[in-house]
Short mmCIF file of C-alpha atoms in Angstrom, two decimals:
data_model
loop_
_atom_site.label_atom_id
_atom_site.label_comp_id
_atom_site.label_asym_id
_atom_site.label_seq_id
_atom_site.Cartn_x
_atom_site.Cartn_y
_atom_site.Cartn_z
CA MET A 1 -3.12 98.48 199.37
CA PRO A 2 -1.30 96.88 196.41
CA SER A 3 0.63 93.77 197.39
CA PRO A 4 4.45 93.62 197.05
CA THR A 5 4.02 90.87 194.43
CA LEU A 6 1.87 93.17 192.28
CA LEU A 7 4.41 95.98 192.63
CA TYR A 8 7.35 93.69 191.77
CA ALA A 9 5.49 92.37 188.73
CA LEU A 10 4.69 95.90 187.60
CA GLY A 11 8.33 96.77 188.10
CA PHE A 12 9.26 93.83 185.85
CA VAL A 13 6.85 95.06 183.14
CA TYR A 14 8.17 98.61 183.26
CA GLY A 15 11.71 97.24 183.23
CA LEU A 16 10.99 95.33 180.02
CA LEU A 17 9.40 98.44 178.55
CA ILE A 18 12.43 100.59 179.37
CA ILE A 19 14.77 98.00 177.81
CA ALA A 20 12.60 97.85 174.69
CA SER A 21 12.59 101.66 174.46
CA LEU A 22 16.38 101.81 174.81
CA ILE A 23 16.88 99.18 172.10
CA SER A 24 14.53 101.08 169.82
CA ILE A 25 16.42 104.36 170.44
CA ILE A 26 19.79 102.68 169.78
CA LEU A 27 18.47 101.11 166.57
CA ARG A 28 17.14 104.48 165.47
CA THR A 29 20.47 106.26 166.04
CA ARG A 30 22.09 103.56 163.89
CA LYS A 31 19.27 104.08 161.38
CA GLN A 32 18.19 100.45 161.54
CA GLY A 33 14.98 100.69 163.50
CA SER A 34 11.68 101.22 161.76
CA SER A 35 9.45 104.08 162.85
CA GLU A 36 6.73 101.48 163.39
CA LEU A 37 8.73 99.83 166.16
CA GLY A 38 9.11 103.14 167.99
CA GLN A 39 5.41 103.86 167.55
CA ARG A 40 4.51 100.39 168.82
CA ILE A 41 6.61 100.84 171.95
CA ARG A 42 5.18 104.32 172.59
CA SER A 43 1.69 102.80 172.39
CA TRP A 44 2.75 100.06 174.80
CA TRP A 45 3.72 102.75 177.32
CA ILE A 46 0.25 104.25 177.12
CA ILE A 47 -1.54 100.88 177.30
CA ILE A 48 0.50 99.74 180.31
CA ILE A 49 0.13 103.02 182.20
CA LEU A 50 -3.63 102.93 181.56
CA MET A 51 -3.81 99.38 182.93
CA THR A 52 -1.52 100.09 185.92
CA ILE A 53 -3.74 102.80 187.38
CA PRO A 54 -6.90 100.68 187.90
CA LEU A 55 -4.81 97.70 189.10
CA LEU A 56 -3.42 99.92 191.85
CA LEU A 57 -6.75 101.63 192.61
CA GLY A 58 -8.70 98.44 193.24
CA ARG A 59 -11.37 96.19 191.85
CA LEU A 60 -14.15 98.70 191.21
CA ALA A 61 -11.82 100.95 189.20
CA PHE A 62 -10.62 97.90 187.30
CA LEU A 63 -14.20 96.81 186.55
CA VAL A 64 -15.04 100.26 185.16
CA VAL A 65 -11.92 100.37 182.99
CA MET A 66 -12.44 96.82 181.76
CA SER A 67 -16.06 97.64 180.83
CA PHE A 68 -14.87 100.64 178.87
CA ILE A 69 -12.30 98.48 177.07
CA SER A 70 -15.07 95.98 176.21
CA PHE A 71 -17.15 98.88 174.89
CA VAL A 72 -14.33 100.06 172.62
CA ALA A 73 -13.65 96.52 171.36
CA LEU A 74 -17.34 95.79 170.75
CA LYS A 75 -17.68 99.06 168.86
CA GLU A 76 -14.81 98.08 166.58
CA PHE A 77 -16.37 94.65 166.04
CA VAL A 78 -19.86 95.89 165.12
CA SER A 79 -18.32 98.59 162.92
CA ILE A 80 -16.55 96.11 160.63
CA ILE A 81 -18.92 93.13 160.47
CA PRO A 82 -21.57 92.87 157.75
CA SER A 83 -24.81 94.02 159.27
CA ARG A 84 -28.21 95.27 158.23
CA MET A 85 -29.59 98.76 158.69
CA ALA A 86 -32.53 97.28 160.60
CA ASP A 87 -30.16 95.75 163.16
CA ARG A 88 -29.47 99.03 164.97
CA PRO A 89 -31.63 97.98 167.98
CA VAL A 90 -29.72 94.71 168.27
CA ILE A 91 -26.41 96.54 168.21
CA ALA A 92 -27.70 98.84 170.96
CA PHE A 93 -28.76 95.72 172.92
CA THR A 94 -25.27 94.22 172.73
CA TYR A 95 -23.86 97.46 174.18
CA LEU A 96 -26.36 97.40 177.06
CA LEU A 97 -25.14 93.96 178.11
CA ILE A 98 -21.72 95.41 179.06
CA PRO A 99 -22.99 97.42 182.07
CA LEU A 100 -25.39 94.60 182.98
CA GLN A 101 -22.55 92.06 183.03
CA ALA A 102 -20.49 94.57 185.05
CA ILE A 103 -23.28 94.71 187.67
CA PHE A 104 -23.34 90.90 187.91
CA ILE A 105 -19.55 90.92 188.35
CA GLY A 106 -19.62 93.75 190.89
CA LEU A 107 -22.24 91.90 192.97
CA GLU A 108 -20.12 88.73 192.76
CA GLY A 109 -23.02 86.89 191.16
CA TYR A 110 -20.90 83.98 189.96
CA GLY A 111 -23.79 81.85 188.66
CA ILE A 112 -25.68 84.59 186.85
CA PHE A 113 -22.41 85.96 185.43
CA LEU A 114 -21.63 82.56 183.91
CA VAL A 115 -25.06 81.84 182.50
CA PHE A 116 -26.57 85.18 181.52
CA VAL A 117 -24.84 85.98 178.20
CA PRO A 118 -24.47 82.52 176.66
CA VAL A 119 -28.01 81.40 177.52
CA PHE A 120 -30.43 84.25 178.18
CA ALA A 121 -28.84 87.06 176.17
CA PHE A 122 -28.34 84.71 173.20
CA LEU A 123 -32.02 83.74 173.22
CA ALA A 124 -33.19 87.30 173.84
CA LEU A 125 -31.03 88.51 170.97
CA ALA A 126 -32.53 85.97 168.59
CA TYR A 127 -36.06 86.93 169.64
CA LEU A 128 -35.31 90.66 169.43
CA MET A 129 -34.15 90.20 165.84
CA THR A 130 -37.54 88.74 164.89
CA THR A 131 -39.48 91.71 166.26
CA TYR A 132 -38.70 94.05 163.39
CA GLY A 133 -39.68 91.47 160.84
CA LYS A 134 -36.59 91.47 158.64
CA ILE A 135 -35.92 87.92 157.51
CA GLU A 136 -33.22 88.29 154.83
CA HIS A 137 -29.82 87.30 156.26
CA PHE A 138 -31.40 86.66 159.67
CA LEU A 139 -29.20 83.68 160.47
CA PRO A 140 -25.76 85.05 159.49
CA SER A 141 -26.56 88.32 161.25
CA LEU A 142 -27.60 86.50 164.42
CA GLY A 143 -24.35 84.52 164.32
CA THR A 144 -22.16 87.62 164.04
CA TYR A 145 -23.84 89.37 166.99
CA GLN A 146 -23.64 86.25 169.12
CA LEU A 147 -19.94 85.91 168.33
CA ALA A 148 -19.43 89.55 169.31
CA LEU A 149 -21.25 88.96 172.61
CA ILE A 150 -19.37 85.82 173.57
CA THR A 151 -15.85 86.88 172.58
CA ILE A 152 -16.00 90.46 173.79
CA VAL A 153 -18.74 91.09 176.37
CA TYR A 154 -18.61 87.67 178.01
CA ASN A 155 -14.97 86.63 177.72
CA LEU A 156 -13.44 89.97 178.66
CA GLY A 157 -15.78 89.97 181.67
CA TYR A 158 -13.71 87.06 183.04
CA VAL A 159 -10.69 89.37 183.35
CA ALA A 160 -12.70 91.70 185.58
CA TYR A 161 -14.24 88.82 187.56
CA ILE A 162 -10.78 87.65 188.68
CA MET A 163 -10.64 90.83 190.79
CA TYR A 164 -13.88 89.75 192.52
CA LEU A 165 -12.77 86.22 193.45
CA PRO A 166 -12.59 85.64 197.23
CA GLU A 167 -9.80 87.66 198.79
CA GLY A 168 -7.17 85.84 200.78
CA CYS A 169 -6.83 82.77 198.57
CA ASN A 170 -3.63 84.11 197.03
CA GLU A 171 -1.35 84.14 200.08
CA GLY A 172 -1.65 87.90 200.55
CA ARG A 173 -0.60 88.69 196.99
CA GLY A 174 -4.04 89.95 196.04
CA ASN A 175 -6.22 89.39 192.99
CA GLY A 176 -4.51 92.19 191.05
CA ALA A 177 -1.42 89.96 190.82
CA ILE A 178 -3.53 87.18 189.23
CA VAL A 179 -4.98 89.58 186.65
CA LEU A 180 -1.57 90.98 185.85
CA PHE A 181 -0.22 87.44 185.42
CA LEU A 182 -2.95 86.66 182.85
CA LEU A 183 -2.26 89.90 180.96
CA ILE A 184 1.52 89.41 180.94
CA ALA A 185 1.31 85.73 179.93
CA THR A 186 -1.10 86.49 177.08
CA GLN A 187 0.81 89.45 175.67
CA LEU A 188 4.18 87.76 176.14
CA ASN A 189 2.87 84.81 174.15
CA ASP A 190 1.83 87.16 171.32
CA VAL A 191 5.25 88.80 171.30
CA ALA A 192 7.13 85.47 171.59
CA GLN A 193 5.21 83.94 168.67
CA TYR A 194 5.90 87.06 166.62
CA VAL A 195 9.62 87.15 167.43
CA TRP A 196 10.18 83.42 166.83
CA GLY A 197 8.19 83.60 163.61
CA LYS A 198 10.16 86.63 162.39
CA SER A 199 13.54 85.10 163.13
CA LEU A 200 13.06 81.40 162.26
CA GLY A 201 9.68 81.19 160.53
CA ARG A 202 9.61 79.07 157.36
CA ARG A 203 6.68 76.63 157.28
CA LYS A 204 3.31 78.37 157.13
CA ILE A 205 0.79 77.05 159.58
CA MET A 206 -2.47 78.51 158.18
CA PRO A 207 -1.66 80.22 154.89
CA THR A 208 -5.23 81.13 153.96
CA VAL A 209 -6.21 82.56 157.35
CA SER A 210 -3.03 84.17 158.65
CA PRO A 211 -0.16 84.07 156.13
CA ASN A 212 2.44 85.42 158.59
CA LYS A 213 1.92 82.64 161.12
CA THR A 214 4.46 79.83 160.97
CA TRP A 215 5.01 76.52 162.76
CA GLU A 216 8.34 77.83 164.05
CA GLY A 217 6.67 80.91 165.54
CA PHE A 218 3.89 78.87 167.06
CA ILE A 219 6.13 76.23 168.65
CA GLY A 220 8.83 78.70 169.72
CA GLY A 221 6.18 80.97 171.24
CA LEU A 222 4.46 78.05 172.93
CA LEU A 223 7.66 76.79 174.55
CA THR A 224 8.74 80.28 175.63
CA SER A 225 5.34 81.03 177.17
CA ALA A 226 5.11 77.58 178.73
CA ALA A 227 8.46 78.08 180.48
CA PHE A 228 7.38 81.53 181.68
CA ILE A 229 4.02 80.27 182.95
CA PHE A 230 5.53 77.23 184.63
CA VAL A 231 7.97 79.40 186.60
CA VAL A 232 5.90 82.53 187.24
CA ALA A 233 2.35 81.19 187.81
CA PRO A 234 3.18 79.84 191.31
CA LEU A 235 4.77 83.21 192.19
CA MET A 236 1.73 85.33 191.25
CA THR A 237 -1.32 83.04 191.40
CA PRO A 238 -2.60 80.31 193.74
CA MET A 239 -2.06 77.70 191.00
CA ARG A 240 0.44 74.96 191.84
CA PHE A 241 2.16 72.03 190.18
CA PRO A 242 0.79 69.92 188.44
CA ASP A 243 -2.08 72.27 187.40
CA THR A 244 0.48 74.72 186.08
CA ILE A 245 1.60 72.16 183.47
CA LEU A 246 -1.88 72.15 181.99
CA LEU A 247 -1.98 75.96 182.06
CA ALA A 248 1.51 76.26 180.57
CA PHE A 249 0.46 74.48 177.39
CA LEU A 250 -3.21 75.45 177.10
CA LEU A 251 -2.85 79.22 177.59
CA PRO A 252 -0.40 79.79 174.69
CA LEU A 253 -2.56 77.52 172.54
CA ALA A 254 -5.68 79.56 173.40
CA GLY A 255 -3.78 82.77 172.64
CA PHE A 256 -2.80 81.46 169.24
CA ILE A 257 -6.35 80.32 168.48
CA GLY A 258 -7.81 83.69 169.52
CA ASP A 259 -5.36 85.53 167.28
CA VAL A 260 -6.10 83.29 164.30
CA THR A 261 -9.87 83.49 164.79
CA MET A 262 -9.82 87.28 164.75
CA SER A 263 -7.59 87.12 161.65
CA ALA A 264 -10.21 84.99 159.92
CA ILE A 265 -12.92 87.53 160.73
CA LYS A 266 -10.80 90.46 159.50
CA ARG A 267 -9.85 88.57 156.35
CA ASP A 268 -13.47 87.75 155.63
CA VAL A 269 -14.66 91.37 155.95
CA GLY A 270 -11.54 92.63 154.13
CA VAL A 271 -9.85 94.87 156.71
CA LYS A 272 -6.27 94.72 157.93
CA ASP A 273 -6.87 96.25 161.34
CA THR A 274 -10.07 96.66 163.33
CA SER A 275 -9.46 100.43 163.64
CA THR A 276 -6.62 102.96 163.85
CA LEU A 277 -7.04 103.65 167.57
CA ILE A 278 -3.57 102.53 168.73
CA PRO A 279 -0.68 103.78 166.55
CA GLY A 280 1.53 100.87 165.45
CA HIS A 281 -0.92 98.24 166.68
CA GLY A 282 -4.23 98.87 164.89
CA GLY A 283 -7.43 98.72 166.88
CA ALA A 284 -8.09 97.75 170.48
CA LEU A 285 -9.51 94.46 169.23
CA ASP A 286 -6.25 93.70 167.41
CA ARG A 287 -4.49 93.77 170.80
CA LEU A 288 -7.27 91.96 172.67
CA ASP A 289 -7.92 89.09 170.25
CA SER A 290 -5.82 86.51 172.11
CA LEU A 291 -7.04 87.70 175.53
CA THR A 292 -10.65 87.00 174.52
CA PHE A 293 -9.69 83.32 174.28
CA THR A 294 -7.13 83.04 177.11
CA ALA A 295 -9.29 84.78 179.74
CA PRO A 296 -12.08 82.17 180.08
CA LEU A 297 -9.61 79.29 179.88
CA PHE A 298 -7.35 80.75 182.55
CA PHE A 299 -10.30 81.69 184.77
CA HIS A 300 -11.83 78.23 184.83
CA LEU A 301 -8.50 76.43 185.28
CA LEU A 302 -7.76 78.80 188.15
CA VAL A 303 -11.15 78.34 189.83
CA PHE A 304 -11.08 74.58 189.27
CA SER A 305 -7.64 74.21 190.79
CA SER A 306 -7.66 76.77 193.58
CA TYR A 307 -11.19 77.71 194.71
CA GLY A 308 -14.12 76.01 196.37
CA PRO A 309 -17.59 75.39 194.85
CA TYR A 310 -18.99 78.35 192.85
CA ALA A 311 -15.75 80.20 193.59
CA GLN A 312 -17.21 81.25 196.94
CA SER A 313 -14.22 80.14 199.04
CA CYS A 314 -10.62 79.10 198.77
CA ALA A 315 -9.88 75.49 197.88
CA PRO A 316 -9.79 73.17 200.88
CA VAL A 317 -6.21 72.13 201.47
CA MET B 1 -21.59 136.08 168.28
CA ARG B 2 -17.99 136.97 169.10
CA PHE B 3 -18.59 136.67 172.85
CA LEU B 4 -19.78 133.08 172.32
CA GLN B 5 -16.42 131.96 170.93
CA PRO B 6 -15.03 130.79 174.29
CA ILE B 7 -18.24 128.81 174.89
CA ARG B 8 -17.92 127.20 171.46
CA LYS B 9 -14.35 126.22 172.31
CA ILE B 10 -15.40 124.68 175.62
CA ILE B 11 -18.24 122.74 173.99
CA MET B 12 -15.80 121.54 171.37
CA ALA B 13 -13.22 120.37 173.92
CA VAL B 14 -15.69 118.90 176.43
CA ILE B 15 -18.46 117.52 174.23
CA VAL B 16 -17.79 117.33 170.49
CA LYS B 17 -14.24 115.92 170.46
CA PRO B 18 -14.68 113.41 173.31
CA VAL B 19 -18.02 112.23 171.88
CA THR B 20 -16.64 111.64 168.41
CA ARG B 21 -13.45 109.98 169.68
CA LEU B 22 -14.75 107.97 172.67
CA TRP B 23 -18.51 107.44 172.36
CA PHE B 24 -18.05 106.85 168.68
CA GLY B 25 -14.55 106.33 167.33
CA LEU B 26 -12.54 107.73 164.49
CA ASN B 27 -10.30 106.33 161.81
CA PHE B 28 -8.80 109.59 160.56
CA LEU B 29 -6.83 108.96 157.36
CA HIS B 30 -4.45 111.58 155.84
CA PRO B 31 -4.92 114.24 158.55
CA GLU B 32 -1.92 116.07 157.05
CA ARG B 33 -4.13 117.05 154.10
CA MET B 34 -6.38 119.19 156.32
CA PRO B 35 -6.01 122.97 155.83
CA ASP B 36 -3.97 124.87 158.43
CA ALA B 37 -5.76 128.15 157.77
CA GLY B 38 -8.68 129.64 155.87
CA PRO B 39 -10.00 130.24 153.32
CA ALA B 40 -10.84 126.72 152.25
CA ILE B 41 -13.85 124.69 151.15
CA ILE B 42 -14.47 121.32 152.75
CA ILE B 43 -16.87 119.02 150.93
CA ALA B 44 -18.19 115.72 152.22
CA ASN B 45 -20.85 113.11 151.62
CA HIS B 46 -23.92 113.56 153.80
CA ASN B 47 -25.96 110.85 155.52
CA SER B 48 -26.43 112.03 159.07
CA HIS B 49 -26.55 115.03 161.39
CA LEU B 50 -23.43 113.54 162.94
CA ASP B 51 -21.51 114.42 159.75
CA THR B 52 -21.28 118.09 160.75
CA LEU B 53 -20.11 117.33 164.29
CA LEU B 54 -17.60 114.82 162.95
CA LEU B 55 -16.15 117.34 160.47
CA LEU B 56 -15.95 120.06 163.15
CA SER B 57 -14.05 117.65 165.41
CA LEU B 58 -11.40 117.02 162.74
CA PHE B 59 -10.09 120.59 163.00
CA LYS B 60 -7.72 122.07 165.53
CA THR B 61 -9.56 124.15 168.12
CA LYS B 62 -7.72 127.30 167.04
CA LEU B 63 -9.50 127.12 163.66
CA LEU B 64 -12.93 126.71 165.25
CA HIS B 65 -13.95 130.35 164.77
CA ARG B 66 -13.26 129.99 161.02
CA LEU B 67 -15.53 126.97 160.45
CA ARG B 68 -18.88 127.65 158.78
CA PRO B 69 -21.06 124.63 157.92
CA VAL B 70 -23.35 125.69 155.08
CA ALA B 71 -26.89 124.56 155.91
CA ALA B 72 -30.46 124.87 154.64
CA ALA B 73 -32.21 127.88 156.18
CA ASP B 74 -35.68 126.33 155.85
CA TYR B 75 -34.64 123.27 157.92
CA PHE B 76 -32.32 124.61 160.58
CA LEU B 77 -33.99 127.96 161.23
CA LYS B 78 -37.47 126.43 161.74
CA SER B 79 -37.70 126.71 165.51
CA GLY B 80 -36.14 129.37 167.71
CA PHE B 81 -34.11 127.03 169.88
CA SER B 82 -32.53 124.95 167.13
CA ALA B 83 -31.93 128.13 165.14
CA TRP B 84 -30.07 129.70 168.06
CA ILE B 85 -27.91 126.60 168.54
CA SER B 86 -27.25 126.23 164.81
CA LEU B 87 -26.31 129.88 164.31
CA ASN B 88 -24.40 130.61 167.49
CA LEU B 89 -22.86 127.37 168.68
CA ILE B 90 -22.38 125.38 165.49
CA GLY B 91 -21.86 128.56 163.48
CA ILE B 92 -23.87 127.55 160.41
CA LEU B 93 -24.15 129.72 157.34
CA PRO B 94 -27.86 129.51 156.45
CA ILE B 95 -28.69 129.28 152.73
CA ARG B 96 -32.19 129.58 151.30
CA ARG B 97 -33.06 126.70 149.03
CA ASP B 98 -36.26 128.26 147.63
CA ARG B 99 -34.72 130.98 145.49
CA LYS B 100 -37.26 132.99 143.55
CA ARG B 101 -36.67 134.63 140.16
CA GLY B 102 -35.07 138.06 140.46
CA GLU B 103 -33.73 137.56 143.97
CA LYS B 104 -30.05 137.97 144.57
CA ASP B 105 -27.67 134.99 144.56
CA PRO B 106 -28.30 132.89 147.69
CA LEU B 107 -24.63 131.94 147.68
CA ASN B 108 -23.56 135.55 148.38
CA ALA B 109 -23.07 134.70 152.06
CA CYS B 110 -20.62 131.97 151.04
CA TYR B 111 -18.59 134.37 148.90
CA ARG B 112 -18.37 136.88 151.75
CA ALA B 113 -17.32 134.16 154.22
CA LEU B 114 -14.48 133.04 151.92
CA GLU B 115 -13.38 136.67 151.48
CA ARG B 116 -13.15 136.89 155.28
CA GLY B 117 -10.90 133.80 155.28
CA ASP B 118 -13.48 131.37 156.68
CA ILE B 119 -13.54 127.62 156.02
CA LEU B 120 -16.82 126.54 154.43
CA ILE B 121 -18.16 123.06 155.14
CA ILE B 122 -20.45 122.01 152.32
CA PHE B 123 -22.44 118.87 151.68
CA PRO B 124 -22.90 119.02 147.91
CA GLU B 125 -25.51 116.26 147.95
CA GLY B 126 -27.89 118.88 149.33
CA SER B 127 -29.65 116.81 151.95
CA ARG B 128 -28.99 113.60 153.83
CA GLY B 129 -29.66 110.82 151.37
CA ALA B 130 -30.55 107.20 152.01
CA PRO B 131 -28.22 105.70 154.61
CA GLU B 132 -24.71 104.96 153.35
CA GLU B 133 -25.46 105.92 149.77
CA MET B 134 -23.94 108.77 147.85
CA SER B 135 -26.28 110.72 145.58
CA SER B 136 -25.13 113.07 142.85
CA PHE B 137 -23.42 116.33 143.81
CA LYS B 138 -25.13 119.65 143.15
CA THR B 139 -23.17 122.17 141.12
CA GLY B 140 -23.42 125.09 143.58
CA ILE B 141 -19.95 124.10 144.71
CA ALA B 142 -18.58 124.81 141.22
CA ARG B 143 -20.28 128.23 141.23
CA ILE B 144 -18.50 129.11 144.46
CA ALA B 145 -15.18 127.72 143.21
CA ARG B 146 -15.38 129.77 139.99
CA GLN B 147 -15.35 132.96 142.08
CA PHE B 148 -12.39 131.71 144.14
CA PRO B 149 -10.06 129.69 141.90
CA LYS B 150 -7.20 129.94 144.44
CA VAL B 151 -9.16 128.53 147.37
CA PRO B 152 -8.50 124.79 147.91
CA ILE B 153 -11.45 122.40 147.81
CA ILE B 154 -10.77 119.50 150.16
CA PRO B 155 -12.96 116.40 149.77
CA ILE B 156 -13.57 114.23 152.82
CA TYR B 157 -15.29 110.86 152.67
CA ILE B 158 -17.26 109.94 155.79
CA GLN B 159 -18.23 106.39 156.61
CA ASN B 160 -20.59 104.95 159.23
CA ALA B 161 -22.20 108.17 160.49
CA GLY B 162 -25.24 107.26 158.37
CA ARG B 163 -25.47 103.97 160.27
CA ALA B 164 -24.92 105.47 163.70
CA LEU B 165 -27.69 108.05 163.24
CA PRO B 166 -29.61 107.75 159.97
CA LYS B 167 -32.16 110.26 158.77
CA GLY B 168 -35.34 110.00 160.83
CA LYS B 169 -33.81 108.10 163.77
CA LYS B 170 -33.35 109.60 167.23
CA VAL B 171 -30.94 107.32 169.12
CA PRO B 172 -27.32 107.30 167.93
CA VAL B 173 -25.72 103.85 168.08
CA PRO B 174 -21.96 103.92 168.77
CA LEU B 175 -19.93 102.94 165.71
CA VAL B 176 -16.40 103.74 164.59
CA PHE B 177 -16.43 106.46 161.94
CA SER B 178 -13.94 106.81 159.14
CA ALA B 179 -12.96 110.21 157.80
CA ILE B 180 -10.68 110.03 154.77
CA VAL B 181 -9.21 113.30 153.56
CA GLY B 182 -8.41 113.77 149.88
CA GLN B 183 -5.92 115.97 148.00
CA ALA B 184 -6.91 119.61 147.52
CA LEU B 185 -8.72 120.37 144.23
CA TYR B 186 -8.86 123.73 142.43
CA TYR B 187 -11.20 125.29 139.89
CA GLY B 188 -9.42 125.11 136.55
CA GLY B 189 -11.84 127.06 134.35
CA ASP B 190 -14.45 124.42 133.67
CA ARG B 191 -17.43 123.62 135.87
CA ALA B 192 -18.11 120.16 134.47
CA ALA B 193 -14.44 119.20 134.77
CA LEU B 194 -14.39 120.24 138.44
CA MET B 195 -17.54 118.26 139.20
CA GLN B 196 -16.00 115.23 137.49
CA GLN B 197 -12.79 115.65 139.52
CA ILE B 198 -14.79 115.85 142.75
CA LYS B 199 -16.78 112.74 141.88
CA LEU B 200 -13.62 110.82 141.02
CA SER B 201 -11.87 111.96 144.18
CA MET B 202 -14.76 110.88 146.41
CA GLU B 203 -14.86 107.48 144.75
CA THR B 204 -11.11 107.02 145.30
CA LEU B 205 -11.49 107.97 148.95
CA ARG B 206 -14.33 105.50 149.36
CA GLU B 207 -11.98 102.77 148.11
CA GLU B 208 -9.63 103.63 150.97
CA ALA B 209 -12.37 103.26 153.59
CA PRO B 210 -12.89 99.92 155.33
CA PRO B 211 -14.74 97.74 152.78
CA LEU B 212 -18.03 97.41 154.61
CA HIS B 213 -20.16 94.99 152.72
CA TRP B 214 -23.44 95.78 154.38
CA GLN B 215 -26.10 93.28 153.64
CA ASP B 216 -28.75 95.77 152.58
CA THR B 217 -27.12 98.63 150.72
CA PRO B 218 -27.14 98.53 146.92
CA ASN B 219 -23.72 100.10 146.39
CA GLN B 220 -21.78 97.40 148.18
CA ARG B 221 -18.45 96.48 146.76
CA SER B 222 -17.70 93.18 145.13
CA ASP B 223 -13.95 93.70 144.77
CA ILE B 224 -12.92 93.05 148.36
CA LYS B 225 -9.16 93.16 148.57
CA ARG B 226 -7.56 90.02 149.89
#
């Protein structure tokens, strides 16, 4: 049964979406709105409806959907990075780790979930790449696949794992509310940085990596998100003051870093978007870039502040 | 074959389209340049068996019965099972590659299909070349076009299918495909000119594709746009 908190939060999201749609329609009737804005909002409707269903259905449904999202993002990543023809088995191996990680999550294997990809899969991947005896570009290729594994397979797994944290540590609001909080905070930060940058942006922050990013956008977005997190985190998650202060500043920072890192990758390979999957947005990975960095940060701050050892119980009061 | 049409449609809706869009992925550029009705000639670069499925999936289901991928008879009609699938479910138009002196034109079947209003799918490279490389186009396409100067020739550049399932490999690895549709070309009275136009068009389309600088293909691009 979805908790009232989850339903209220969903109501808030749909409320925002309806307001955004109305603004877009009004702008269009006055012939000021761009068609891209309308397309973007239409895509948001689809994304949010697709995420609402598994949040209401429960943790297994959410795990399956999250694994599929990881699959789509990983596919976009390995489709744009420089790779070698001989690396097809390694690419297949990275895909196989998604269901394996999902099994670890589903069995609530906290320890193995944390250690498997960054230690064992990394080493196995390096060994596997030696087996077909292709030495040219071995090292850069290894690095790209390991980056794909850690940012997509491993980090997005954290989002799903939140659903498998011990029930009952969130004052009856359920783990779905925690996941939704992470998703809202991350996406709101993206939007806030974009809006502040568009309206006040002057001083470029990283001109060679991401020419549209400005100091004004970064700071405005950071303060907006920090205020949101500071107020809303205690309402949706077990995190309390003063831990929320740390979260309020680190989560927007992680979101910014994730966005910029993906920009650097895209700029290096020479693509604007990772695919054309989502009209008005680009690829799935273009939407998920900040989440790949905020998810592990949020997860560990949450567990550190509010759960017992190995996340097996609620924090002792 | 007519009674198999509903089955083809179901296979298309349940297998071919979901597989190309979800298991793989598709960046479909300029879909508005696709033909709404036959006759038409679709030409594409060829690196993988997935090319045919990808091209079939680009069309609306209502045009499915018009689509005829032109394929080598000696390869696809080898065994009974694959021949049955190729002829009845994929709807290939088998062409003999080993034409002997004095035999009639092996392209006759293509002419008749165009007269019926079908959409031919042709890979002018002949066979699947080395992965992700384009070899030169055979001139059979110009011979067909000369007979039908009013039928549009629509070039489509395919990227990544040759990586997902190269020649000689059995397991397809999921990758996002790109299919970039070009402007329609017409036969203007000169075979060499048409071939030149086709070559130019394919090269332009390749420029529009994501600039994959693979580390082991010779035709990688140095002019990556910044």
